[in-house]
PDB file of C-alpha atoms in Angstrom:
ATOM      1  CA  MET H 157     -21.530  -0.827 -18.984  1.00 47.00           C
ATOM      2  CA  THR H 158     -19.430  -3.658 -20.358  1.00 50.00           C
ATOM      3  CA  GLY H 159     -16.847  -3.437 -23.086  1.00 54.00           C
ATOM      4  CA  LEU H 160     -15.786  -0.386 -25.043  1.00 60.00           C
ATOM      5  CA  LEU H 161     -18.031   2.438 -26.171  1.00 54.00           C
ATOM      6  CA  ASN H 162     -19.002   2.405 -29.834  1.00 62.00           C
ATOM      7  CA  ILE H 163     -19.485   5.584 -31.844  1.00 64.00           C
ATOM      8  CA  GLY H 164     -23.244   5.750 -31.189  1.00 63.00           C
ATOM      9  CA  GLU H 165     -22.808   5.392 -27.438  1.00 63.00           C
ATOM     10  CA  LEU H 166     -19.992   7.930 -27.431  1.00 59.00           C
ATOM     11  CA  SER H 167     -22.096  10.494 -29.249  1.00 62.00           C
ATOM     12  CA  SER H 168     -24.974   9.933 -26.808  1.00 65.00           C
ATOM     13  CA  VAL H 169     -22.598  10.397 -23.862  1.00 62.00           C
ATOM     14  CA  LEU H 170     -21.174  13.559 -25.434  1.00 61.00           C
ATOM     15  CA  THR H 171     -24.658  15.004 -25.963  1.00 68.00           C
ATOM     16  CA  GLN H 172     -25.078  14.854 -22.186  1.00 71.00           C
ATOM     17  CA  TYR H 173     -22.143  17.291 -22.066  1.00 67.00           C
ATOM     18  CA  ASN H 174     -23.637  19.458 -24.841  1.00 69.00           C
ATOM     19  CA  GLY H 175     -20.842  18.424 -27.204  1.00 62.00           C
ATOM     20  CA  ASN H 176     -18.116  19.803 -24.922  1.00 71.00           C
ATOM     21  CA  ILE H 177     -15.318  17.239 -25.186  1.00 74.00           C
ATOM     22  CA  TRP H 178     -13.166  18.995 -22.561  1.00 79.00           C
ATOM     23  CA  GLU H 179     -15.824  18.737 -19.893  1.00 77.00           C
ATOM     24  CA  PHE H 180     -16.274  15.064 -20.760  1.00 75.00           C
ATOM     25  CA  LEU H 181     -12.504  14.409 -20.568  1.00 79.00           C
ATOM     26  CA  ALA H 182     -12.214  16.262 -17.239  1.00 81.00           C
ATOM     27  CA  ASP H 183     -14.980  14.139 -15.738  1.00 79.00           C
ATOM     28  CA  ALA H 184     -13.508  10.954 -17.208  1.00 79.00           C
ATOM     29  CA  PHE H 185     -10.033  11.648 -15.804  1.00 80.00           C
ATOM     30  CA  TYR H 186     -11.540  12.551 -12.432  1.00 83.00           C
ATOM     31  CA  GLU H 187     -13.344   9.205 -12.331  1.00 82.00           C
ATOM     32  CA  ILE H 188     -10.207   7.322 -13.394  1.00 81.00           C
ATOM     33  CA  GLY H 189      -8.183   9.027 -10.653  1.00 80.00           C
ATOM     34  CA  ARG H 190     -10.846   8.356  -8.035  1.00 83.00           C
ATOM     35  CA  THR H 191     -11.041   4.700  -9.048  1.00 82.00           C
ATOM     36  CA  TYR H 192      -7.264   4.273  -8.886  1.00 77.00           C
ATOM     37  CA  GLU H 193      -7.182   5.776  -5.412  1.00 77.00           C
ATOM     38  CA  GLU H 194     -10.083   3.712  -4.088  1.00 77.00           C
ATOM     39  CA  GLU H 195      -9.117   0.387  -5.649  1.00 76.00           C
ATOM     40  CA  MET H 196      -5.316   0.440  -5.566  1.00 72.00           C
ATOM     41  CA  GLY H 197      -4.392   3.210  -3.164  1.00 71.00           C
ATOM     42  CA  ILE H 198      -2.574   5.221  -5.840  1.00 75.00           C
ATOM     43  CA  ASN H 199      -3.081   8.972  -5.952  1.00 78.00           C
ATOM     44  CA  LEU H 200      -2.345   9.731  -9.610  1.00 79.00           C
ATOM     45  CA  LEU H 201      -1.293  13.344  -8.973  1.00 81.00           C
ATOM     46  CA  HIS H 202       1.171  12.274  -6.278  1.00 82.00           C
ATOM     47  CA  TYR H 203       2.401   9.435  -8.483  1.00 83.00           C
ATOM     48  CA  GLY H 204       2.873  11.812 -11.423  1.00 84.00           C
ATOM     49  CA  ILE H 205       4.883  14.286  -9.333  1.00 87.00           C
ATOM     50  CA  THR H 206       7.045  11.459  -7.954  1.00 85.00           C
ATOM     51  CA  LEU H 207       7.563  10.091 -11.460  1.00 86.00           C
ATOM     52  CA  LEU H 208       8.539  13.540 -12.766  1.00 89.00           C
ATOM     53  CA  LEU H 209      10.990  13.998  -9.889  1.00 87.00           C
ATOM     54  CA  THR H 210      12.463  10.575 -10.620  1.00 87.00           C
ATOM     55  CA  TYR H 211      12.865  11.370 -14.322  1.00 90.00           C
ATOM     56  CA  VAL H 212      14.515  14.708 -13.597  1.00 91.00           C
ATOM     57  CA  ALA H 213      16.746  13.639 -10.691  1.00 89.00           C
ATOM     58  CA  GLY H 214      17.414  10.067 -11.856  1.00 89.00           C
ATOM     59  CA  PRO H 215      20.250  10.830 -14.298  1.00 92.00           C
ATOM     60  CA  PHE H 216      21.995  13.027 -11.727  1.00 92.00           C
ATOM     61  CA  ILE H 217      21.635  10.350  -9.058  1.00 90.00           C
ATOM     62  CA  THR H 218      23.092   7.767 -11.427  1.00 89.00           C
ATOM     63  CA  MET H 219      26.022   9.992 -12.404  1.00 92.00           C
ATOM     64  CA  VAL H 220      26.861  10.879  -8.796  1.00 92.00           C
ATOM     65  CA  THR H 221      26.755   7.206  -7.808  1.00 89.00           C
ATOM     66  CA  LEU H 222      28.909   6.212 -10.789  1.00 91.00           C
ATOM     67  CA  PHE H 223      31.395   9.008 -10.088  1.00 91.00           C
ATOM     68  CA  GLY H 224      31.578   8.013  -6.425  1.00 90.00           C
ATOM     69  CA  ALA H 225      32.161   4.365  -7.323  1.00 90.00           C
ATOM     70  CA  LEU H 226      34.920   5.252  -9.782  1.00 89.00           C
ATOM     71  CA  THR H 227      36.497   7.503  -7.179  1.00 89.00           C
ATOM     72  CA  ILE H 228      36.458   4.637  -4.683  1.00 88.00           C
ATOM     73  CA  GLY H 229      38.022   2.417  -7.371  1.00 88.00           C
ATOM     74  CA  GLN H 230      40.882   4.892  -7.781  1.00 85.00           C
ATOM     75  CA  LEU H 231      42.039   4.097  -4.240  1.00 85.00           C
ATOM     76  CA  SER H 232      43.167   0.664  -5.430  1.00 84.00           C
ATOM     77  CA  SER H 233      46.824   0.259  -6.305  1.00 84.00           C
ATOM     78  CA  LYS H 234      46.149  -2.088  -9.246  1.00 87.00           C
ATOM     79  CA  HIS H 235      43.221  -2.460 -11.636  1.00 88.00           C
ATOM     80  CA  LYS H 236      41.622   0.891 -10.791  1.00 87.00           C
ATOM     81  CA  GLY H 237      38.973   0.688 -13.517  1.00 87.00           C
ATOM     82  CA  PHE H 238      37.953  -2.847 -12.574  1.00 91.00           C
ATOM     83  CA  MET H 239      37.748  -1.895  -8.908  1.00 91.00           C
ATOM     84  CA  GLY H 240      35.563   1.084  -9.857  1.00 90.00           C
ATOM     85  CA  ILE H 241      33.195  -1.255 -11.732  1.00 92.00           C
ATOM     86  CA  LEU H 242      33.112  -3.613  -8.746  1.00 93.00           C
ATOM     87  CA  ALA H 243      32.453  -0.669  -6.426  1.00 91.00           C
ATOM     88  CA  TYR H 244      29.553   0.430  -8.643  1.00 91.00           C
ATOM     89  CA  ALA H 245      28.085  -3.085  -8.663  1.00 93.00           C
ATOM     90  CA  GLY H 246      28.462  -3.266  -4.892  1.00 91.00           C
ATOM     91  CA  LEU H 247      26.822   0.134  -4.421  1.00 87.00           C
ATOM     92  CA  THR H 248      23.931  -0.848  -6.658  1.00 86.00           C
ATOM     93  CA  ILE H 249      23.388  -4.066  -4.706  1.00 90.00           C
ATOM     94  CA  LEU H 250      23.743  -2.210  -1.397  1.00 85.00           C
ATOM     95  CA  SER H 251      21.254   0.423  -2.553  1.00 82.00           C
ATOM     96  CA  SER H 252      18.722  -2.265  -3.454  1.00 83.00           C
ATOM     97  CA  ILE H 253      19.187  -4.029  -0.123  1.00 87.00           C
ATOM     98  CA  ILE H 254      18.849  -0.799   1.866  1.00 81.00           C
ATOM     99  CA  GLY H 255      15.785   0.317  -0.124  1.00 77.00           C
ATOM    100  CA  SER H 256      14.064  -3.048   0.265  1.00 80.00           C
ATOM    101  CA  THR H 257      14.885  -3.249   3.963  1.00 83.00           C
ATOM    102  CA  VAL H 258      13.631   0.266   4.706  1.00 77.00           C
ATOM    103  CA  GLN H 259      10.503  -0.290   2.647  1.00 74.00           C
ATOM    104  CA  SER H 260       9.797  -3.656   4.309  1.00 79.00           C
ATOM    105  CA  ALA H 261      10.360  -2.246   7.786  1.00 76.00           C
ATOM    106  CA  PHE H 262       8.132   0.728   7.017  1.00 71.00           C
ATOM    107  CA  MET H 263       5.377  -1.496   5.614  1.00 70.00           C
ATOM    108  CA  PHE H 264       5.607  -3.891   8.564  1.00 70.00           C
ATOM    109  CA  GLY H 265       5.459  -1.029  11.043  1.00 63.00           C
ATOM    110  CA  THR H 266       2.468   0.577   9.354  1.00 58.00           C
ATOM    111  CA  ASN H 267       0.657  -2.761   8.991  1.00 55.00           C
ATOM    112  CA  VAL H 268       1.055  -3.292  12.732  1.00 52.00           C
ATOM    113  CA  MET H 269      -0.218   0.252  13.323  1.00 50.00           C
ATOM    114  CA  SER H 270      -3.136  -0.205  10.893  1.00 51.00           C
ATOM    115  CA  SER H 271      -4.280  -3.337  12.693  1.00 51.00           C
ATOM    116  CA  SER H 272      -4.404  -1.340  15.916  1.00 50.00           C
ATOM    117  CA  GLY H 273      -6.416   1.460  14.329  1.00 49.00           C
ATOM    118  CA  GLY H 274      -3.569   3.586  12.888  1.00 46.00           C
ATOM    119  CA  PHE H 275      -2.873   4.254   9.221  1.00 49.00           C
ATOM    120  CA  SER H 276      -1.896   1.861   6.460  1.00 52.00           C
ATOM    121  CA  VAL H 277       0.875   2.193   3.905  1.00 53.00           C
ATOM    122  CA  THR H 278      -0.070   3.146   0.371  1.00 63.00           C
ATOM    123  CA  THR H 279       1.645   2.549  -2.939  1.00 66.00           C
ATOM    124  CA  ASN H 280       2.555   6.235  -3.071  1.00 71.00           C
ATOM    125  CA  MET H 281       4.498   5.864   0.187  1.00 75.00           C
ATOM    126  CA  ALA H 282       6.438   2.960  -1.315  1.00 73.00           C
ATOM    127  CA  TYR H 283       7.435   5.158  -4.284  1.00 77.00           C
ATOM    128  CA  ASP H 284       8.426   7.958  -1.926  1.00 80.00           C
ATOM    129  CA  ILE H 285      10.626   5.606   0.103  1.00 78.00           C
ATOM    130  CA  ASN H 286      12.462   4.507  -3.053  1.00 79.00           C
ATOM    131  CA  VAL H 287      13.057   8.094  -4.183  1.00 83.00           C
ATOM    132  CA  ILE H 288      14.257   9.213  -0.746  1.00 84.00           C
ATOM    133  CA  THR H 289      16.589   6.208  -0.452  1.00 82.00           C
ATOM    134  CA  SER H 290      18.105   6.964  -3.863  1.00 84.00           C
ATOM    135  CA  LEU H 291      18.597  10.627  -2.957  1.00 87.00           C
ATOM    136  CA  LEU H 292      20.266   9.721   0.348  1.00 88.00           C
ATOM    137  CA  ILE H 293      22.662   7.270  -1.292  1.00 85.00           C
ATOM    138  CA  ALA H 294      23.535   9.855  -3.953  1.00 89.00           C
ATOM    139  CA  ALA H 295      24.220  12.465  -1.266  1.00 92.00           C
ATOM    140  CA  ILE H 296      26.431  10.022   0.646  1.00 91.00           C
ATOM    141  CA  MET H 297      28.320   9.121  -2.527  1.00 90.00           C
ATOM    142  CA  TYR H 298      28.837  12.801  -3.310  1.00 92.00           C
ATOM    143  CA  GLY H 299      30.325  13.313   0.155  1.00 93.00           C
ATOM    144  CA  VAL H 300      32.546  10.239  -0.202  1.00 90.00           C
ATOM    145  CA  SER H 301      33.826  11.286  -3.618  1.00 90.00           C
ATOM    146  CA  TYR H 302      34.411  14.865  -2.424  1.00 90.00           C
ATOM    147  CA  TYR H 303      36.383  13.598   0.572  1.00 89.00           C
ATOM    148  CA  ILE H 304      38.448  11.193  -1.527  1.00 88.00           C
ATOM    149  CA  MET H 305      39.185  13.813  -4.197  1.00 86.00           C
ATOM    150  CA  ASN H 306      40.328  16.388  -1.632  1.00 86.00           C
ATOM    151  CA  ARG H 307      42.086  14.218   0.926  1.00 81.00           C
ATOM    152  CA  LYS H 308      43.092  10.809  -0.370  1.00 72.00           C
ATOM    153  CA  LEU H 309      43.476  10.764  -4.144  1.00 61.00           C
ATOM    154  CA  ASN H 310      46.925  11.425  -5.558  1.00 62.00           C
ATOM    155  CA  LEU H 311      46.456  12.778  -9.078  1.00 57.00           C
ATOM    156  CA  ASP H 312      50.178  12.787  -9.946  1.00 48.00           C
TER     157      ASP H 312
END
């Protein structure tokens, strides 16, 4: 079948499902998911859960990282706000470098294993690596900001 379905073709397809649009949509989404997994290695359910987790946890991760960077900036004797901005930029760059390095190392290791009969990396694993890296950096920044607030920062 090439191109889009017209109304006549759609009605003939729906008559195969006895007019039940929900059964037709369930089969269509199943086929779309199967095609994505076979052709691109993306499990849509796994991708959707990862995307939902990213949307829910993303703002908290960003706020913790920003708070940690501003807390690090407060250790400076002059230009505390500017140093906080620089710390945030540095953390963002560091996060990207760490995420890319871990992802590249993981992909290289699994490609070597897949050539010897092991498993190969999928796109879902790449998304998981990015989410885990972001969560780890946020946890580290929380610990750093907690330590600085309790031990080093003079709020007088």
